[in-house]
Coordinates of C-alpha atoms in Angstrom, one line a residue:
Chain M
X1 CA -7.5 16.8 2.5
X2 CA -7.9 14.3 5.3
X3 CA -7.2 15.3 8.9
X4 CA -3.9 14.3 10.4
X5 CA -4.0 10.8 11.9
X6 CA -2.4 9.4 15.0
X7 CA -1.7 6.0 16.4
X8 CA -1.7 5.2 20.1
X9 CA 0.1 2.1 21.4
X10 CA -0.8 1.9 25.1
X11 CA 0.6 -0.8 27.3
X12 CA -1.6 -1.8 30.2
X13 CA -0.9 -4.1 33.2
X14 CA -3.1 -7.1 32.5
X15 CA -2.1 -9.9 30.2
X16 CA -4.0 -12.9 31.7
X17 CA -7.6 -12.1 32.5
X18 CA -9.3 -12.2 29.1
X19 CA -12.6 -10.8 30.4
X20 CA -10.9 -7.7 31.8
X21 CA -8.7 -7.3 28.7
X22 CA -11.8 -7.5 26.4
X23 CA -13.6 -5.0 28.5
X24 CA -10.8 -2.5 28.3
X25 CA -10.4 -3.0 24.5
X26 CA -14.2 -2.5 24.1
X27 CA -14.1 0.7 26.0
X28 CA -11.7 2.1 23.4
X29 CA -13.5 0.6 20.5
X30 CA -16.7 2.2 21.6
X31 CA -15.3 5.7 21.0
X32 CA -16.5 7.1 17.7
X33 CA -13.8 7.7 15.2
X34 CA -11.4 5.3 16.9
X35 CA -10.2 2.3 15.0
X36 CA -8.7 -0.6 17.0
X37 CA -5.8 -2.1 14.9
X38 CA -4.4 -4.7 17.2
X39 CA -4.3 -6.2 20.7
X40 CA -1.4 -8.4 21.9
X41 CA -1.6 -9.9 25.4
X42 CA 1.4 -11.5 27.0
X43 CA 0.5 -13.7 30.0
X44 CA 4.1 -14.1 31.2
X45 CA 4.7 -10.3 31.3
X46 CA 1.1 -9.9 32.5
X47 CA 0.6 -6.9 30.2
X48 CA -1.2 -6.1 26.9
X49 CA -0.4 -3.8 24.0
X50 CA -3.4 -2.2 22.3
X51 CA -3.0 -0.3 19.1
X52 CA -5.6 2.2 18.0
X53 CA -5.7 5.0 15.6
X54 CA -7.8 8.0 14.5
X55 CA -7.8 11.8 14.2
X56 CA -6.6 13.9 17.2
X57 CA -9.9 14.3 19.1
X58 CA -11.0 10.6 18.8
X59 CA -7.6 9.4 19.9
X60 CA -7.7 11.8 22.9
X61 CA -11.2 10.4 23.8
X62 CA -9.9 6.9 23.3
X63 CA -7.0 7.5 25.7
X64 CA -9.4 8.9 28.3
X65 CA -11.8 5.9 27.9
X66 CA -8.8 3.5 28.2
X67 CA -7.5 5.2 31.3
X68 CA -11.0 5.0 32.9
X69 CA -11.3 1.4 32.0
X70 CA -7.9 0.5 33.4
X71 CA -8.6 2.4 36.6
X72 CA -11.9 0.6 37.0
X73 CA -10.8 -2.9 36.2
X74 CA -7.2 -3.2 37.2
X75 CA -5.4 -2.9 40.5
X76 CA -1.6 -2.5 40.6
X77 CA -1.4 -3.5 44.2
X78 CA -2.6 -7.1 43.3
X79 CA -0.8 -7.3 40.0
X80 CA 2.5 -9.0 39.3
X81 CA 4.5 -10.0 36.2
X82 CA 8.0 -10.1 34.8
X83 CA 7.8 -6.7 33.2
X84 CA 8.5 -3.7 35.4
X85 CA 5.4 -1.5 35.4
X86 CA 4.5 1.7 37.1
X87 CA 0.8 1.9 36.5
X88 CA -2.4 0.1 35.5
X89 CA -2.2 2.2 32.3
X90 CA 1.6 2.0 32.1
X91 CA 2.8 3.6 28.9
X92 CA 0.9 5.5 26.2
X93 CA 3.0 6.5 23.2
X94 CA 1.4 8.6 20.5
X95 CA 2.7 8.3 16.9
X96 CA 2.2 10.7 14.0
X97 CA 0.7 9.0 11.0
X98 CA -0.6 10.3 7.7
X99 CA -0.7 14.1 7.6
X100 CA 0.7 14.5 11.1
X101 CA 4.1 15.8 12.2
X102 CA 6.0 15.0 15.4
X103 CA 4.9 18.4 16.7
X104 CA 1.3 17.4 16.2
X105 CA 2.0 14.2 18.2
X106 CA 3.7 16.2 21.0
X107 CA 0.6 18.5 21.2
X108 CA -1.7 15.5 21.4
X109 CA 0.5 13.9 24.1
X110 CA 0.2 17.1 26.1
X111 CA -3.6 17.1 25.7
X112 CA -3.8 13.4 26.7
X113 CA -1.4 14.0 29.6
X114 CA -3.6 16.9 30.9
X115 CA -6.8 14.9 30.6
X116 CA -5.3 11.9 32.4
X117 CA -4.0 14.2 35.0
X118 CA -7.6 15.5 35.6
X119 CA -8.6 11.8 36.0
X120 CA -6.1 11.5 38.8
X121 CA -3.1 9.8 37.2
X122 CA 0.3 11.3 37.8
X123 CA 1.6 11.8 34.2
X124 CA 5.2 11.8 33.0
X125 CA 5.7 13.0 29.4
X126 CA 8.5 11.3 27.6
X127 CA 10.1 10.9 24.1
X128 CA 9.6 14.0 21.9
X129 CA 7.0 15.2 24.4
X130 CA 9.4 15.2 27.4
X131 CA 9.7 18.5 29.3
X132 CA 13.3 17.8 30.4
X133 CA 16.2 15.9 28.7
X134 CA 16.6 13.4 31.6
X135 CA 12.9 12.4 31.1
X136 CA 13.2 11.8 27.4
X137 CA 14.1 8.1 27.4
X138 CA 11.3 5.8 28.5
X139 CA 13.6 3.4 30.4
X140 CA 14.8 6.3 32.6
X141 CA 11.2 7.4 33.3
X142 CA 10.1 4.0 34.5
X143 CA 13.3 2.8 36.1
X144 CA 12.5 0.6 39.0
X145 CA 8.8 0.4 38.1
X146 CA 6.2 1.6 40.5
X147 CA 8.5 1.1 43.5
X148 CA 11.4 3.1 41.9
X149 CA 9.0 5.9 41.0
X150 CA 7.6 6.0 44.5
X151 CA 11.1 6.5 45.9
X152 CA 11.7 9.6 43.7
X153 CA 8.4 11.3 43.1
X154 CA 9.2 13.8 45.8
X155 CA 12.4 14.7 43.9
X156 CA 11.7 18.0 42.0
X157 CA 13.4 16.4 39.0
X158 CA 10.7 13.7 38.9
X159 CA 7.6 15.9 39.6
X160 CA 4.8 14.6 37.3
X161 CA 4.0 16.9 34.3
X162 CA 0.3 16.5 35.0
X163 CA -2.0 15.2 37.7
X164 CA -1.3 14.6 41.5
X165 CA 2.2 14.6 42.9
X166 CA 1.4 11.5 44.9
X167 CA 1.1 7.9 43.8
X168 CA -2.1 5.9 44.3
X169 CA -0.8 2.3 44.9
X170 CA -3.8 0.9 43.0
X171 CA -3.5 2.8 39.8
X172 CA 0.1 4.1 39.9
X173 CA 1.4 6.5 37.2
X174 CA 1.5 6.7 33.4
X175 CA 4.1 7.7 30.9
X176 CA 2.6 9.5 27.9
X177 CA 5.0 10.1 25.0
X178 CA 5.3 11.1 21.4
X179 CA 7.6 9.0 19.2
X180 CA 8.1 8.0 15.5
X181 CA 6.5 4.9 14.1
X182 CA 8.5 1.8 15.0
X183 CA 8.9 -1.2 12.7
X184 CA 9.7 -4.6 14.3
X185 CA 11.6 -6.6 11.7
X186 CA 13.4 -10.0 12.3
X187 CA 15.9 -11.9 10.3
X188 CA 16.3 -15.7 10.6
X189 CA 19.7 -17.0 9.9
X190 CA 20.6 -20.5 8.5
X191 CA 22.3 -21.4 11.7
X192 CA 21.1 -22.4 15.2
X193 CA 24.1 -20.6 16.8
X194 CA 22.6 -17.8 18.8
X195 CA 26.1 -16.3 19.2
X196 CA 26.1 -15.5 15.5
X197 CA 22.8 -13.7 15.8
X198 CA 24.2 -11.8 18.9
X199 CA 27.4 -10.8 17.0
X200 CA 25.4 -9.6 14.0
X201 CA 23.0 -7.6 16.2
X202 CA 25.9 -5.9 17.9
X203 CA 27.4 -5.0 14.5
X204 CA 24.2 -3.5 13.0
X205 CA 22.7 -1.7 16.0
X206 CA 23.2 2.0 16.7
X207 CA 24.5 1.4 20.2
X208 CA 27.4 -0.7 18.7
X209 CA 28.3 2.0 16.2
X210 CA 26.2 0.5 13.5
X211 CA 23.1 1.9 11.8
X212 CA 21.3 4.9 13.2
X213 CA 17.8 4.3 14.6
X214 CA 18.4 0.6 14.8
X215 CA 18.0 -1.5 17.9
X216 CA 18.9 -5.1 17.6
X217 CA 19.3 -8.3 19.7
X218 CA 20.2 -11.9 19.0
X219 CA 17.9 -14.7 20.0
X220 CA 17.3 -18.4 19.4
X221 CA 13.8 -19.0 18.1
X222 CA 12.6 -22.3 16.9
X223 CA 16.1 -23.7 16.5
X224 CA 17.2 -20.8 14.4
X225 CA 19.4 -17.8 15.2
X226 CA 17.2 -14.7 15.0
X227 CA 18.3 -11.1 14.7
X228 CA 15.5 -9.1 16.2
X229 CA 15.4 -5.4 15.2
X230 CA 13.4 -2.3 16.0
X231 CA 13.7 0.3 13.3
X232 CA 12.8 3.5 15.1
X233 CA 13.2 6.0 12.2
X234 CA 12.8 4.6 8.7
X235 CA 14.0 7.8 7.1
X236 CA 17.4 7.3 8.8
X237 CA 17.5 3.5 8.2
X238 CA 14.9 1.9 6.0
X239 CA 14.1 -1.8 6.1
X240 CA 16.3 -2.8 3.1
X241 CA 19.4 -1.0 4.4
X242 CA 19.0 -2.7 7.8
X243 CA 18.5 -6.1 6.1
X244 CA 21.6 -5.7 3.8
X245 CA 23.7 -4.8 6.9
X246 CA 22.4 -8.0 8.5
X247 CA 23.2 -10.0 5.4
X248 CA 26.7 -8.6 5.2
X249 CA 27.5 -9.1 8.9
X250 CA 26.0 -12.6 8.7
X251 CA 28.2 -13.5 5.7
X252 CA 31.2 -12.6 7.8
X253 CA 30.2 -15.4 10.1
X254 CA 29.5 -17.8 7.3
X255 CA 25.8 -17.4 7.7
X256 CA 23.0 -16.2 5.4
X257 CA 19.6 -14.8 6.0
X258 CA 17.0 -17.5 5.3
X259 CA 13.9 -15.5 5.8
X260 CA 12.6 -12.4 7.5
X261 CA 9.4 -11.3 9.3
X262 CA 7.6 -8.2 10.0
X263 CA 6.0 -8.1 13.5
X264 CA 2.9 -5.9 13.6
X265 CA 2.4 -3.1 11.1
X266 CA 4.6 -1.1 8.7
X267 CA 3.6 2.1 7.0
X268 CA 3.1 1.9 3.2
X269 CA 6.0 4.2 2.7
X270 CA 8.3 1.5 4.2
X271 CA 7.2 -1.0 1.6
X272 CA 7.5 1.5 -1.2
X273 CA 11.0 2.3 -0.1
X274 CA 11.9 -1.4 -0.2
X275 CA 10.6 -1.6 -3.8
X276 CA 12.4 1.6 -4.8
X277 CA 15.6 0.3 -3.3
X278 CA 15.7 -3.2 -4.9
X279 CA 14.1 -2.3 -8.2
X280 CA 16.1 0.9 -8.8
X281 CA 12.8 2.7 -9.1
X282 CA 13.5 6.4 -9.1
X283 CA 9.9 7.4 -8.5
X284 CA 7.4 5.4 -6.6
X285 CA 4.9 6.8 -4.1
X286 CA 1.5 6.1 -2.9
X287 CA 0.0 7.7 -6.0
X288 CA 1.4 4.8 -8.0
X289 CA -0.6 2.4 -5.9
X290 CA -4.0 1.6 -7.2
X291 CA -5.6 1.1 -3.8
X292 CA -4.2 4.4 -2.5
X293 CA -5.8 6.1 -5.5
X294 CA -9.1 4.3 -4.9
X295 CA -9.3 5.1 -1.2
X296 CA -6.7 7.8 -0.7
X297 CA -7.2 11.4 0.1
X298 CA -5.7 12.7 -3.2
X299 CA -8.0 15.0 -5.2
X300 CA -7.9 13.8 -8.8
X301 CA -9.3 17.1 -10.1
X302 CA -6.1 17.8 -11.9
X303 CA -6.3 14.7 -14.0
Chain B
X1 CA -17.1 -6.5 3.3
X2 CA -16.6 -4.0 0.4
X3 CA -18.3 -4.7 -2.9
X4 CA -16.1 -5.9 -5.7
X5 CA -14.4 -3.1 -7.6
X6 CA -13.6 -2.8 -11.3
X7 CA -11.4 -0.6 -13.4
X8 CA -12.2 0.6 -16.8
X9 CA -9.5 1.8 -19.2
X10 CA -11.3 3.1 -22.2
X11 CA -9.4 4.5 -25.2
X12 CA -11.3 7.2 -27.2
X13 CA -10.4 8.8 -30.5
X14 CA -9.5 12.3 -29.5
X15 CA -6.0 13.4 -28.3
X16 CA -5.8 17.0 -29.4
X17 CA -9.0 19.0 -28.6
X18 CA -8.7 19.6 -24.9
X19 CA -12.2 21.1 -24.6
X20 CA -13.7 17.9 -26.0
X21 CA -11.4 15.7 -24.0
X22 CA -12.4 17.5 -20.7
X23 CA -16.1 17.3 -21.6
X24 CA -15.8 13.6 -22.1
X25 CA -13.9 13.1 -18.8
X26 CA -16.4 15.3 -16.9
X27 CA -19.3 13.2 -18.2
X28 CA -17.7 10.2 -16.6
X29 CA -16.7 12.0 -13.4
X30 CA -20.3 13.2 -12.9
X31 CA -21.5 9.6 -12.4
X32 CA -22.0 8.9 -8.7
X33 CA -19.7 6.2 -7.4
X34 CA -17.2 6.6 -10.2
X35 CA -13.6 7.7 -9.4
X36 CA -11.5 9.0 -12.3
X37 CA -8.0 7.8 -11.7
X38 CA -6.2 9.1 -14.7
X39 CA -6.3 10.6 -18.2
X40 CA -3.5 10.4 -20.7
X41 CA -4.0 12.2 -24.1
X42 CA -1.6 11.6 -27.0
X43 CA -1.8 14.3 -29.7
X44 CA 0.3 12.3 -32.2
X45 CA -1.9 9.2 -31.9
X46 CA -4.9 11.5 -31.5
X47 CA -6.4 9.4 -28.8
X48 CA -6.8 9.4 -25.0
X49 CA -6.8 6.8 -22.3
X50 CA -9.1 7.4 -19.4
X51 CA -8.9 5.3 -16.3
X52 CA -11.8 5.1 -13.9
X53 CA -12.9 2.7 -11.2
X54 CA -15.8 1.8 -9.0
X55 CA -18.3 -0.9 -8.1
X56 CA -20.1 -2.7 -10.9
X57 CA -23.2 -0.5 -11.4
X58 CA -21.3 2.8 -11.3
X59 CA -18.7 1.5 -13.8
X60 CA -21.5 0.4 -16.1
X61 CA -23.1 3.9 -15.8
X62 CA -19.7 5.5 -16.3
X63 CA -19.3 3.4 -19.5
X64 CA -22.7 4.5 -20.8
X65 CA -22.0 8.2 -20.0
X66 CA -18.6 7.9 -21.7
X67 CA -20.1 6.3 -24.8
X68 CA -22.8 9.0 -25.0
X69 CA -20.2 11.8 -24.6
X70 CA -18.0 10.3 -27.3
X71 CA -20.9 9.9 -29.7
X72 CA -22.0 13.5 -29.0
X73 CA -18.5 15.2 -29.3
X74 CA -16.4 13.0 -31.7
X75 CA -16.8 12.2 -35.3
X76 CA -14.7 9.3 -36.7
X77 CA -15.2 10.5 -40.3
X78 CA -13.2 13.7 -39.6
X79 CA -10.7 12.1 -37.2
X80 CA -7.2 11.0 -38.1
X81 CA -4.1 9.8 -36.2
X82 CA -1.3 7.4 -36.3
X83 CA -3.1 4.8 -34.2
X84 CA -5.5 2.5 -36.0
X85 CA -9.0 3.0 -34.5
X86 CA -12.4 1.6 -35.3
X87 CA -14.7 3.9 -33.3
X88 CA -15.0 7.2 -31.4
X89 CA -15.1 5.1 -28.2
X90 CA -12.5 2.6 -29.5
X91 CA -11.7 0.1 -26.8
X92 CA -13.1 -0.4 -23.4
X93 CA -11.3 -3.0 -21.2
X94 CA -12.8 -3.9 -17.8
X95 CA -10.4 -5.1 -15.1
X96 CA -11.3 -6.9 -11.9
X97 CA -9.9 -5.2 -8.8
X98 CA -10.3 -5.8 -5.1
X99 CA -12.9 -8.5 -4.4
X100 CA -13.7 -9.1 -8.1
X101 CA -12.8 -12.2 -10.2
X102 CA -12.3 -12.4 -13.9
X103 CA -15.7 -14.0 -14.2
X104 CA -17.2 -10.8 -12.5
X105 CA -15.3 -8.7 -15.1
X106 CA -16.7 -10.8 -17.9
X107 CA -20.2 -10.4 -16.6
X108 CA -19.7 -6.6 -16.4
X109 CA -18.3 -6.6 -19.9
X110 CA -21.4 -8.3 -21.1
X111 CA -23.6 -5.8 -19.3
X112 CA -21.6 -2.9 -20.7
X113 CA -21.7 -4.4 -24.2
X114 CA -25.4 -4.8 -24.1
X115 CA -25.9 -1.2 -22.9
X116 CA -23.6 0.2 -25.6
X117 CA -25.5 -2.0 -28.1
X118 CA -28.8 -0.4 -27.1
X119 CA -27.1 3.0 -27.6
X120 CA -26.4 2.0 -31.2
X121 CA -22.8 1.0 -31.1
X122 CA -21.8 -2.3 -32.7
X123 CA -19.9 -4.1 -29.9
X124 CA -17.2 -6.7 -30.1
X125 CA -16.4 -8.6 -26.9
X126 CA -12.7 -9.5 -26.6
X127 CA -10.3 -10.8 -24.1
X128 CA -11.8 -13.1 -21.4
X129 CA -15.2 -11.8 -22.5
X130 CA -14.8 -13.0 -26.1
X131 CA -17.5 -15.2 -27.5
X132 CA -15.2 -17.0 -29.9
X133 CA -11.5 -17.8 -29.8
X134 CA -10.7 -15.9 -33.0
X135 CA -12.1 -12.7 -31.3
X136 CA -10.1 -13.1 -28.1
X137 CA -7.0 -11.0 -29.1
X138 CA -7.6 -7.3 -29.4
X139 CA -5.3 -6.8 -32.4
X140 CA -7.4 -9.4 -34.3
X141 CA -10.6 -7.6 -33.4
X142 CA -9.4 -4.2 -34.6
X143 CA -7.2 -5.4 -37.5
X144 CA -7.3 -2.7 -40.2
X145 CA -9.2 -0.3 -38.0
X146 CA -12.6 1.0 -39.0
X147 CA -11.9 0.3 -42.7
X148 CA -10.8 -3.3 -42.0
X149 CA -13.9 -3.9 -39.8
X150 CA -16.2 -2.4 -42.5
X151 CA -14.9 -4.9 -44.9
X152 CA -15.7 -7.9 -42.7
X153 CA -18.7 -7.0 -40.6
X154 CA -20.9 -8.9 -43.1
X155 CA -18.9 -12.0 -42.4
X156 CA -20.8 -14.2 -39.9
X157 CA -17.5 -14.7 -38.0
X158 CA -17.4 -11.0 -37.3
X159 CA -21.0 -10.3 -36.4
X160 CA -21.1 -7.9 -33.5
X161 CA -22.0 -9.4 -30.1
X162 CA -24.3 -6.5 -29.4
X163 CA -25.9 -3.6 -31.2
X164 CA -26.5 -3.0 -34.9
X165 CA -24.8 -5.2 -37.6
X166 CA -24.0 -2.1 -39.6
X167 CA -21.3 0.5 -39.1
X168 CA -22.1 4.2 -38.7
X169 CA -19.1 6.0 -40.2
X170 CA -19.4 8.8 -37.6
X171 CA -19.2 6.6 -34.4
X172 CA -17.8 3.3 -35.7
X173 CA -17.7 0.3 -33.4
X174 CA -16.3 -0.5 -30.0
X175 CA -14.3 -3.4 -28.5
X176 CA -15.4 -4.2 -24.9
X177 CA -13.3 -6.7 -23.1
X178 CA -12.3 -8.2 -19.8
X179 CA -8.6 -8.6 -18.9
X180 CA -6.3 -8.8 -15.9
X181 CA -4.6 -5.7 -14.5
X182 CA -1.6 -4.7 -16.6
X183 CA 1.5 -3.2 -15.2
X184 CA 3.7 -1.1 -17.5
X185 CA 7.3 -1.3 -16.2
X186 CA 10.4 0.0 -17.9
X187 CA 14.1 -0.6 -17.3
X188 CA 16.8 1.9 -18.4
X189 CA 20.2 0.4 -19.2
X190 CA 23.6 2.1 -18.9
X191 CA 24.0 2.1 -22.6
X192 CA 22.7 4.2 -25.5
X193 CA 22.7 1.1 -27.7
X194 CA 19.1 0.4 -28.6
X195 CA 20.1 -2.9 -30.1
X196 CA 21.0 -4.1 -26.6
X197 CA 17.5 -3.1 -25.3
X198 CA 15.9 -4.9 -28.3
X199 CA 18.0 -8.1 -27.7
X200 CA 17.1 -8.0 -24.0
X201 CA 13.4 -7.5 -24.8
X202 CA 13.5 -10.5 -27.2
X203 CA 15.0 -12.7 -24.5
X204 CA 12.6 -11.8 -21.7
X205 CA 9.3 -11.6 -23.5
X206 CA 6.8 -14.5 -23.8
X207 CA 6.7 -14.5 -27.6
X208 CA 10.5 -15.1 -27.6
X209 CA 10.2 -18.0 -25.3
X210 CA 11.0 -15.9 -22.2
X211 CA 8.7 -15.2 -19.2
X212 CA 5.0 -15.9 -19.3
X213 CA 2.7 -12.9 -19.5
X214 CA 5.5 -10.5 -20.4
X215 CA 5.4 -8.3 -23.5
X216 CA 8.6 -6.3 -24.1
X217 CA 10.1 -4.0 -26.7
X218 CA 13.5 -2.1 -26.9
X219 CA 13.5 1.6 -27.4
X220 CA 15.9 4.5 -27.2
X221 CA 14.6 7.1 -24.7
X222 CA 16.6 10.2 -23.7
X223 CA 19.9 8.8 -24.9
X224 CA 19.4 5.6 -22.9
X225 CA 18.4 2.1 -24.1
X226 CA 15.0 1.3 -22.6
X227 CA 13.4 -2.1 -22.1
X228 CA 9.7 -1.4 -22.1
X229 CA 7.5 -4.1 -20.6
X230 CA 3.9 -4.9 -20.1
X231 CA 3.3 -7.4 -17.3
X232 CA -0.1 -8.8 -18.1
X233 CA -0.4 -11.3 -15.2
X234 CA 1.5 -10.6 -12.1
X235 CA 0.7 -14.0 -10.6
X236 CA 2.6 -15.6 -13.5
X237 CA 5.5 -13.1 -13.6
X238 CA 5.7 -10.5 -10.8
X239 CA 7.8 -7.3 -11.2
X240 CA 11.0 -8.6 -9.5
X241 CA 11.1 -11.7 -11.6
X242 CA 10.8 -9.7 -14.8
X243 CA 13.4 -7.2 -13.6
X244 CA 15.9 -10.0 -12.6
X245 CA 15.5 -11.5 -16.1
X246 CA 16.2 -8.1 -17.6
X247 CA 19.3 -7.7 -15.3
X248 CA 20.6 -11.1 -16.3
X249 CA 20.0 -10.7 -20.0
X250 CA 21.6 -7.2 -19.9
X251 CA 24.6 -8.6 -18.1
X252 CA 25.2 -10.9 -21.1
X253 CA 25.5 -7.8 -23.2
X254 CA 27.8 -6.1 -20.7
X255 CA 25.0 -3.7 -19.6
X256 CA 23.4 -3.1 -16.3
X257 CA 20.0 -1.7 -15.3
X258 CA 20.5 1.9 -14.1
X259 CA 17.0 2.7 -13.1
X260 CA 13.4 1.6 -13.6
X261 CA 10.0 3.2 -13.8
X262 CA 6.5 2.3 -13.3
X263 CA 4.1 3.9 -15.8
X264 CA 0.7 4.4 -14.4
X265 CA -0.6 2.3 -11.5
X266 CA 0.3 -0.9 -9.9
X267 CA -1.8 -2.8 -7.4
X268 CA -0.6 -2.9 -3.8
X269 CA -0.1 -6.7 -4.1
X270 CA 2.6 -6.0 -6.8
X271 CA 4.6 -3.8 -4.4
X272 CA 4.1 -6.3 -1.5
X273 CA 5.3 -9.2 -3.8
X274 CA 8.4 -7.1 -4.6
X275 CA 9.2 -6.6 -0.9
X276 CA 8.5 -10.3 -0.2
X277 CA 10.9 -11.3 -3.0
X278 CA 13.9 -9.2 -2.1
X279 CA 13.5 -9.2 1.7
X280 CA 12.9 -13.0 1.9
X281 CA 9.7 -12.1 3.8
X282 CA 7.6 -15.2 4.1
X283 CA 4.5 -13.4 5.1
X284 CA 3.5 -9.9 4.0
X285 CA 0.0 -8.9 3.0
X286 CA -2.1 -5.8 3.1
X287 CA -2.9 -6.5 6.7
X288 CA 0.7 -5.6 7.6
X289 CA 0.3 -2.3 5.9
X290 CA -0.8 0.4 8.3
X291 CA -2.8 2.4 5.8
X292 CA -4.7 -0.7 4.6
X293 CA -5.7 -1.3 8.2
X294 CA -6.8 2.3 8.6
X295 CA -8.8 2.5 5.5
X296 CA -9.2 -1.2 4.4
X297 CA -12.3 -3.3 4.5
X298 CA -11.1 -5.8 7.1
X299 CA -13.2 -6.2 10.1
X300 CA -10.9 -6.0 13.2
X301 CA -13.6 -7.6 15.4
X302 CA -11.3 -10.6 16.0
X303 CA -8.6 -8.5 17.5

């Protein structure tokens, strides 16, 4: 049996200086047992998203190495960008992967929060790791960015969970959370009318009374209307269910889905569920996938 | 970069004696670098299908260990069953997996054939490893089973490719081949009328002018008409294309597909192609699958 695995998807406040960005990524990559899965830097927002994974202790060590590298290389006081940020290491969500539960991710978030607190970062736990309901939603935690946080850190409701109760203007604070795996899935319509995409997005998203665990927005991308979705809980709304809702809502506007795209990674289970859904396959799991059997953790002793 | 991987799917002539079957399986499992993926024993046919995989040299060693174990434990002269068989180790197809080409599998089949020849088995190469076109199709090679082979082994057209030119009645001969990965996929219709399944099978299979690389038969299984398919080349006909053909042909008989099943293993690519097909996903490969990134061979240095 393999040990439980976790993914960390930290956002840090540098999206332009490739030397600094590389140095920060290398600090994480150097941690034994950590696998860096992706790095996406956005110069306009002047921030980067790093994705790494591993077992609990390596991910904890990776988070510590990351926080030290951000503190050493970045300075919030001289940083600016479109995206509201509250720290050099801004947000650090921890996601349970194979063999791990949300409780495991919450425990890891607490360990990471404690360690970052020792390093001198004020730490706010959010998501499933939040210690109060008003601190659960990330937008609430980082409302107003560094400046907003500075104005309320004296408020007992906004006392950091770990670390100092004061803000260092150079490194700021960090939000450490636990959340489910998130799939970013976009549908392109056969129209350039962004209003159609917006109307479809309003219909399918949870906040509009649509599908649970679906966030959606309409955009114009490359001359095509795009319905951009975040699926935050695939057990509640898997990819095919989201897509069929988009297809149906689009049809009501005389549009069809021309193509789709997956941004970033999806768990194997999401792909298997898609095959089950459309093929009418009653049973299909990772054990049916050759590569999972070749590299997976299953013990074939019973065969 | 991982080394090329191969799968071996040997059929041996024992499906009843579980002690002997276990001993034969354990002989293969004991080979370092070999992973046993499955074992299916059929008492009626009195034969077993073992699936194992690994890199080239371990699979070669696994085949040798298997042949020795079959020769030690099984006796064709005292064996009987419904299935025509020509040897204790009857058929040994080799399948290219990740990183391997059909040419690689042909080379491995030749190495396996040579080794089994040294062990005293007359070896007939078939499939992509065949040395003459009339020996390419497995049914032609084993026509008439042991008795049929005994009657033609003196014929220069049926000279073994490796090993002795005479048949030992206790161990018989073995067919060693190279072939693509085969997916066994069944569709259950909402009718108990087997004739509908047979008519659908005739429409979709290659031999009836249907889809390339599709073999299909109609059966009655558990009170339901079943279209049982072997997809022998997923690049020519992927799973969703085969299913849509079955759905369309069934509709012409007033039937619909109630559910489907995958028998045995499918490569990850087959599942990805299914998702691409139904989601309209232009780009989806193993790099989008979290588990592939966690355990895969790809070097994330470029990230």
